[in-house]
Amino acid sequence: MNILLQNSSGVIKTPGYPISYPYKLISQCRWKLIAPEGEMVRLTFLSFQMNIYDSVEITDNVDVWNPYFLTRSGLLPSFTVYSTGRQLGINVNVKVGNTGPGFSAIYSMVPAAVSSGTCNPDKNSTVHMAGEGMSFLTRDFPNTSEMALAVGTSQHPQGSFIRCKKTYAEVFDVTNSTRTFLGKFCFNQDVSEQVVYSKGNNLLVSGTFRQGGFIATYESVKSIPAQYSCLSNCYRQIQLNETSGEFASFNYPLLYPNGARCSWELKAPAGYLIQLTFHSFNLENSQDCKADYVEVRQSESYTWATKVDRFCGSSLPPVMRSKYSKVYVDFVSDRSGGYPGFHASYTVFPDRK
């Protein structure tokens, strides 16, 4: 079943969303998005809840034999992909058995970004890009590739660096011809995307890829999250071991995405306990906080931690003083709506026992 989409904007949902997608039907669905001349496709997945064994392939050009593609599965926070040209395609590979709610996405046709220069690894060439946003990739991805890229934008966002064997990508902020190192990346494709924000309106992405390469998307943004906010989906706890500190929800103070998850472990030195204070709090409200929520637990072990409370809505939680040297904070958002989230701090105090 081929579905051609050429309108200026629209919505794409898996059959049966948000209950469950029938695997026989969804495996036959092929979405093809084509922008008019001078424009490109911007695709945002608002909710992504696939079975871990089912995958969504996002192809850049459905008319060529072997286009690059992103493969995504499982539960993911909202994310955006731009086409490199005028086309994007979506298809789903499923296994027989249990299915998930599926995905909900919106698309729009936007002015095409400007790209100049040709990648020539032998001459250490540079490709310049400017515009609202664009996806780009190393040459011949995912095969052998060596290149440097210059990106004129306010954000070098989600990039998956794969087959990482002594290869890497480096990201620099460039202001008045001065480079500021922002990060070095070498990740497997299955790891959550890494996000980097510039300090000004120019980024440089460079690296050598003798095996594999990357696909990345840049997007211009008007504001950036706080440094202490959660910037990627955390399936592992963020360890906070200092005597004081602060942390915040995904992308705070910007709206957090759907399907986000962040976890923190606050650990006090021996002989001390933890005081937790929320300074701002604005989450989706729901009965029994079953939608978006922050849950606080405490114990000496995460496995045996007892729940202190679960919070949602806009009421500021009370100041909490622990009975143990470890406090665990989990933030979870569901598949609908986005809110500013929360900002919290902690400090330790002597255990007077």
PDB file of C-alpha atoms in Angstrom, residues 122-230:
ATOM      1  CA  ASP A 122      41.835  13.593  -0.345  1.00  0.00           C
ATOM      2  CA  LYS A 123      41.844  17.399  -0.334  1.00  0.00           C
ATOM      3  CA  ASN A 124      40.367  17.863   3.174  1.00  0.00           C
ATOM      4  CA  SER A 125      37.414  19.663   1.658  1.00  0.00           C
ATOM      5  CA  THR A 126      34.657  21.524   3.450  1.00  0.00           C
ATOM      6  CA  VAL A 127      30.937  21.556   2.717  1.00  0.00           C
ATOM      7  CA  HIS A 128      29.075  24.673   3.874  1.00  0.00           C
ATOM      8  CA  MET A 129      25.416  24.504   4.840  1.00  0.00           C
ATOM      9  CA  ALA A 130      22.979  27.201   5.942  1.00  0.00           C
ATOM     10  CA  GLY A 131      19.242  27.338   6.526  1.00  0.00           C
ATOM     11  CA  GLU A 132      16.498  26.324   8.935  1.00  0.00           C
ATOM     12  CA  GLY A 133      17.702  22.770   9.086  1.00  0.00           C
ATOM     13  CA  MET A 134      18.935  19.812   7.101  1.00  0.00           C
ATOM     14  CA  SER A 135      20.033  16.214   7.450  1.00  0.00           C
ATOM     15  CA  PHE A 136      23.487  15.325   6.155  1.00  0.00           C
ATOM     16  CA  LEU A 137      25.771  12.328   6.111  1.00  0.00           C
ATOM     17  CA  THR A 138      29.329  11.288   5.461  1.00  0.00           C
ATOM     18  CA  ARG A 139      30.102  10.306   1.891  1.00  0.00           C
ATOM     19  CA  ASP A 140      29.154   6.759   0.913  1.00  0.00           C
ATOM     20  CA  PHE A 141      27.564   6.223   4.315  1.00  0.00           C
ATOM     21  CA  PRO A 142      27.572   3.648   5.814  1.00  0.00           C
ATOM     22  CA  ASN A 143      30.627   2.439   3.882  1.00  0.00           C
ATOM     23  CA  THR A 144      34.204   3.731   4.123  1.00  0.00           C
ATOM     24  CA  SER A 145      34.191   7.513   4.438  1.00  0.00           C
ATOM     25  CA  GLU A 146      36.642  10.298   5.266  1.00  0.00           C
ATOM     26  CA  MET A 147      35.490  13.901   5.274  1.00  0.00           C
ATOM     27  CA  ALA A 148      35.151  17.260   7.019  1.00  0.00           C
ATOM     28  CA  LEU A 149      31.975  19.322   7.226  1.00  0.00           C
ATOM     29  CA  ALA A 150      31.276  22.950   8.108  1.00  0.00           C
ATOM     30  CA  VAL A 151      27.779  23.634   9.368  1.00  0.00           C
ATOM     31  CA  GLY A 152      26.286  27.116   9.539  1.00  0.00           C
ATOM     32  CA  THR A 153      23.516  26.710  12.105  1.00  0.00           C
ATOM     33  CA  SER A 154      22.535  27.200  15.717  1.00  0.00           C
ATOM     34  CA  GLN A 155      22.323  23.513  16.484  1.00  0.00           C
ATOM     35  CA  HIS A 156      24.082  20.350  15.399  1.00  0.00           C
ATOM     36  CA  PRO A 157      21.508  17.937  16.720  1.00  0.00           C
ATOM     37  CA  GLN A 158      20.856  14.277  16.652  1.00  0.00           C
ATOM     38  CA  GLY A 159      23.618  12.254  15.019  1.00  0.00           C
ATOM     39  CA  SER A 160      24.271   8.539  15.108  1.00  0.00           C
ATOM     40  CA  PHE A 161      27.943   7.630  14.844  1.00  0.00           C
ATOM     41  CA  ILE A 162      28.317   3.985  13.917  1.00  0.00           C
ATOM     42  CA  ARG A 163      30.899   1.200  13.511  1.00  0.00           C
ATOM     43  CA  CYS A 164      33.179   3.081  15.844  1.00  0.00           C
ATOM     44  CA  LYS A 165      36.679   1.618  15.471  1.00  0.00           C
ATOM     45  CA  LYS A 166      39.249   4.355  16.072  1.00  0.00           C
ATOM     46  CA  THR A 167      37.036   6.778  14.178  1.00  0.00           C
ATOM     47  CA  TYR A 168      35.296   9.843  15.557  1.00  0.00           C
ATOM     48  CA  ALA A 169      33.585  13.149  14.847  1.00  0.00           C
ATOM     49  CA  GLU A 170      34.535  16.404  16.555  1.00  0.00           C
ATOM     50  CA  VAL A 171      32.194  19.370  16.951  1.00  0.00           C
ATOM     51  CA  PHE A 172      33.393  22.973  17.326  1.00  0.00           C
ATOM     52  CA  ASP A 173      31.621  26.267  17.852  1.00  0.00           C
ATOM     53  CA  VAL A 174      33.013  28.884  15.450  1.00  0.00           C
ATOM     54  CA  THR A 175      32.708  32.553  16.433  1.00  0.00           C
ATOM     55  CA  ASN A 176      34.786  35.270  14.759  1.00  0.00           C
ATOM     56  CA  SER A 177      37.053  32.592  13.259  1.00  0.00           C
ATOM     57  CA  THR A 178      37.749  31.206  16.758  1.00  0.00           C
ATOM     58  CA  ARG A 179      37.040  27.515  17.335  1.00  0.00           C
ATOM     59  CA  THR A 180      35.731  26.274  20.680  1.00  0.00           C
ATOM     60  CA  PHE A 181      35.740  22.512  21.177  1.00  0.00           C
ATOM     61  CA  LEU A 182      32.271  21.196  22.121  1.00  0.00           C
ATOM     62  CA  GLY A 183      32.634  17.437  21.998  1.00  0.00           C
ATOM     63  CA  LYS A 184      34.103  14.304  20.490  1.00  0.00           C
ATOM     64  CA  PHE A 185      31.733  11.530  19.502  1.00  0.00           C
ATOM     65  CA  CYS A 186      32.134   7.876  18.709  1.00  0.00           C
ATOM     66  CA  PHE A 187      28.931   5.960  19.304  1.00  0.00           C
ATOM     67  CA  ASN A 188      27.142   2.895  18.067  1.00  0.00           C
ATOM     68  CA  GLN A 189      23.937   3.447  16.123  1.00  0.00           C
ATOM     69  CA  ASP A 190      21.876   1.716  18.800  1.00  0.00           C
ATOM     70  CA  VAL A 191      22.829   4.308  21.420  1.00  0.00           C
ATOM     71  CA  SER A 192      20.529   7.294  21.960  1.00  0.00           C
ATOM     72  CA  GLU A 193      21.248  10.277  19.731  1.00  0.00           C
ATOM     73  CA  GLN A 194      23.628  12.871  21.116  1.00  0.00           C
ATOM     74  CA  VAL A 195      22.739  16.567  20.930  1.00  0.00           C
ATOM     75  CA  VAL A 196      25.196  19.457  20.740  1.00  0.00           C
ATOM     76  CA  TYR A 197      24.264  23.150  20.954  1.00  0.00           C
ATOM     77  CA  SER A 198      26.386  25.939  19.569  1.00  0.00           C
ATOM     78  CA  LYS A 199      27.254  29.132  21.421  1.00  0.00           C
ATOM     79  CA  GLY A 200      26.646  31.248  18.316  1.00  0.00           C
ATOM     80  CA  ASN A 201      25.234  30.596  14.871  1.00  0.00           C
ATOM     81  CA  ASN A 202      28.052  28.486  13.404  1.00  0.00           C
ATOM     82  CA  LEU A 203      29.215  24.942  14.023  1.00  0.00           C
ATOM     83  CA  LEU A 204      31.997  22.928  12.484  1.00  0.00           C
ATOM     84  CA  VAL A 205      31.667  19.139  12.349  1.00  0.00           C
ATOM     85  CA  SER A 206      34.812  17.306  11.309  1.00  0.00           C
ATOM     86  CA  GLY A 207      36.219  13.834  11.551  1.00  0.00           C
ATOM     87  CA  THR A 208      37.843  10.882   9.864  1.00  0.00           C
ATOM     88  CA  PHE A 209      35.790   7.772   9.194  1.00  0.00           C
ATOM     89  CA  ARG A 210      37.733   4.873   7.749  1.00  0.00           C
ATOM     90  CA  GLN A 211      34.917   2.552   8.757  1.00  0.00           C
ATOM     91  CA  GLY A 212      31.327   3.681   8.754  1.00  0.00           C
ATOM     92  CA  GLY A 213      30.351   7.300   9.312  1.00  0.00           C
ATOM     93  CA  PHE A 214      27.283   9.146  10.504  1.00  0.00           C
ATOM     94  CA  ILE A 215      23.939  10.665   9.674  1.00  0.00           C
ATOM     95  CA  ALA A 216      23.144  13.914  11.479  1.00  0.00           C
ATOM     96  CA  THR A 217      20.507  16.608  11.460  1.00  0.00           C
ATOM     97  CA  TYR A 218      21.079  20.257  12.234  1.00  0.00           C
ATOM     98  CA  GLU A 219      18.316  22.678  13.106  1.00  0.00           C
ATOM     99  CA  SER A 220      18.334  26.388  13.953  1.00  0.00           C
ATOM    100  CA  VAL A 221      16.809  27.138  17.348  1.00  0.00           C
ATOM    101  CA  LYS A 222      16.033  30.377  19.185  1.00  0.00           C
ATOM    102  CA  SER A 223      16.950  29.161  22.661  1.00  0.00           C
ATOM    103  CA  ILE A 224      18.795  26.236  24.223  1.00  0.00           C
ATOM    104  CA  PRO A 225      18.266  24.040  27.305  1.00  0.00           C
ATOM    105  CA  ALA A 226      20.042  24.662  30.595  1.00  0.00           C
ATOM    106  CA  GLN A 227      23.368  22.871  31.004  1.00  0.00           C
ATOM    107  CA  TYR A 228      22.037  20.892  33.950  1.00  0.00           C
ATOM    108  CA  SER A 229      18.989  19.584  32.044  1.00  0.00           C
ATOM    109  CA  CYS A 230      18.715  16.051  30.725  1.00  0.00           C
TER     110      CYS A 230
END
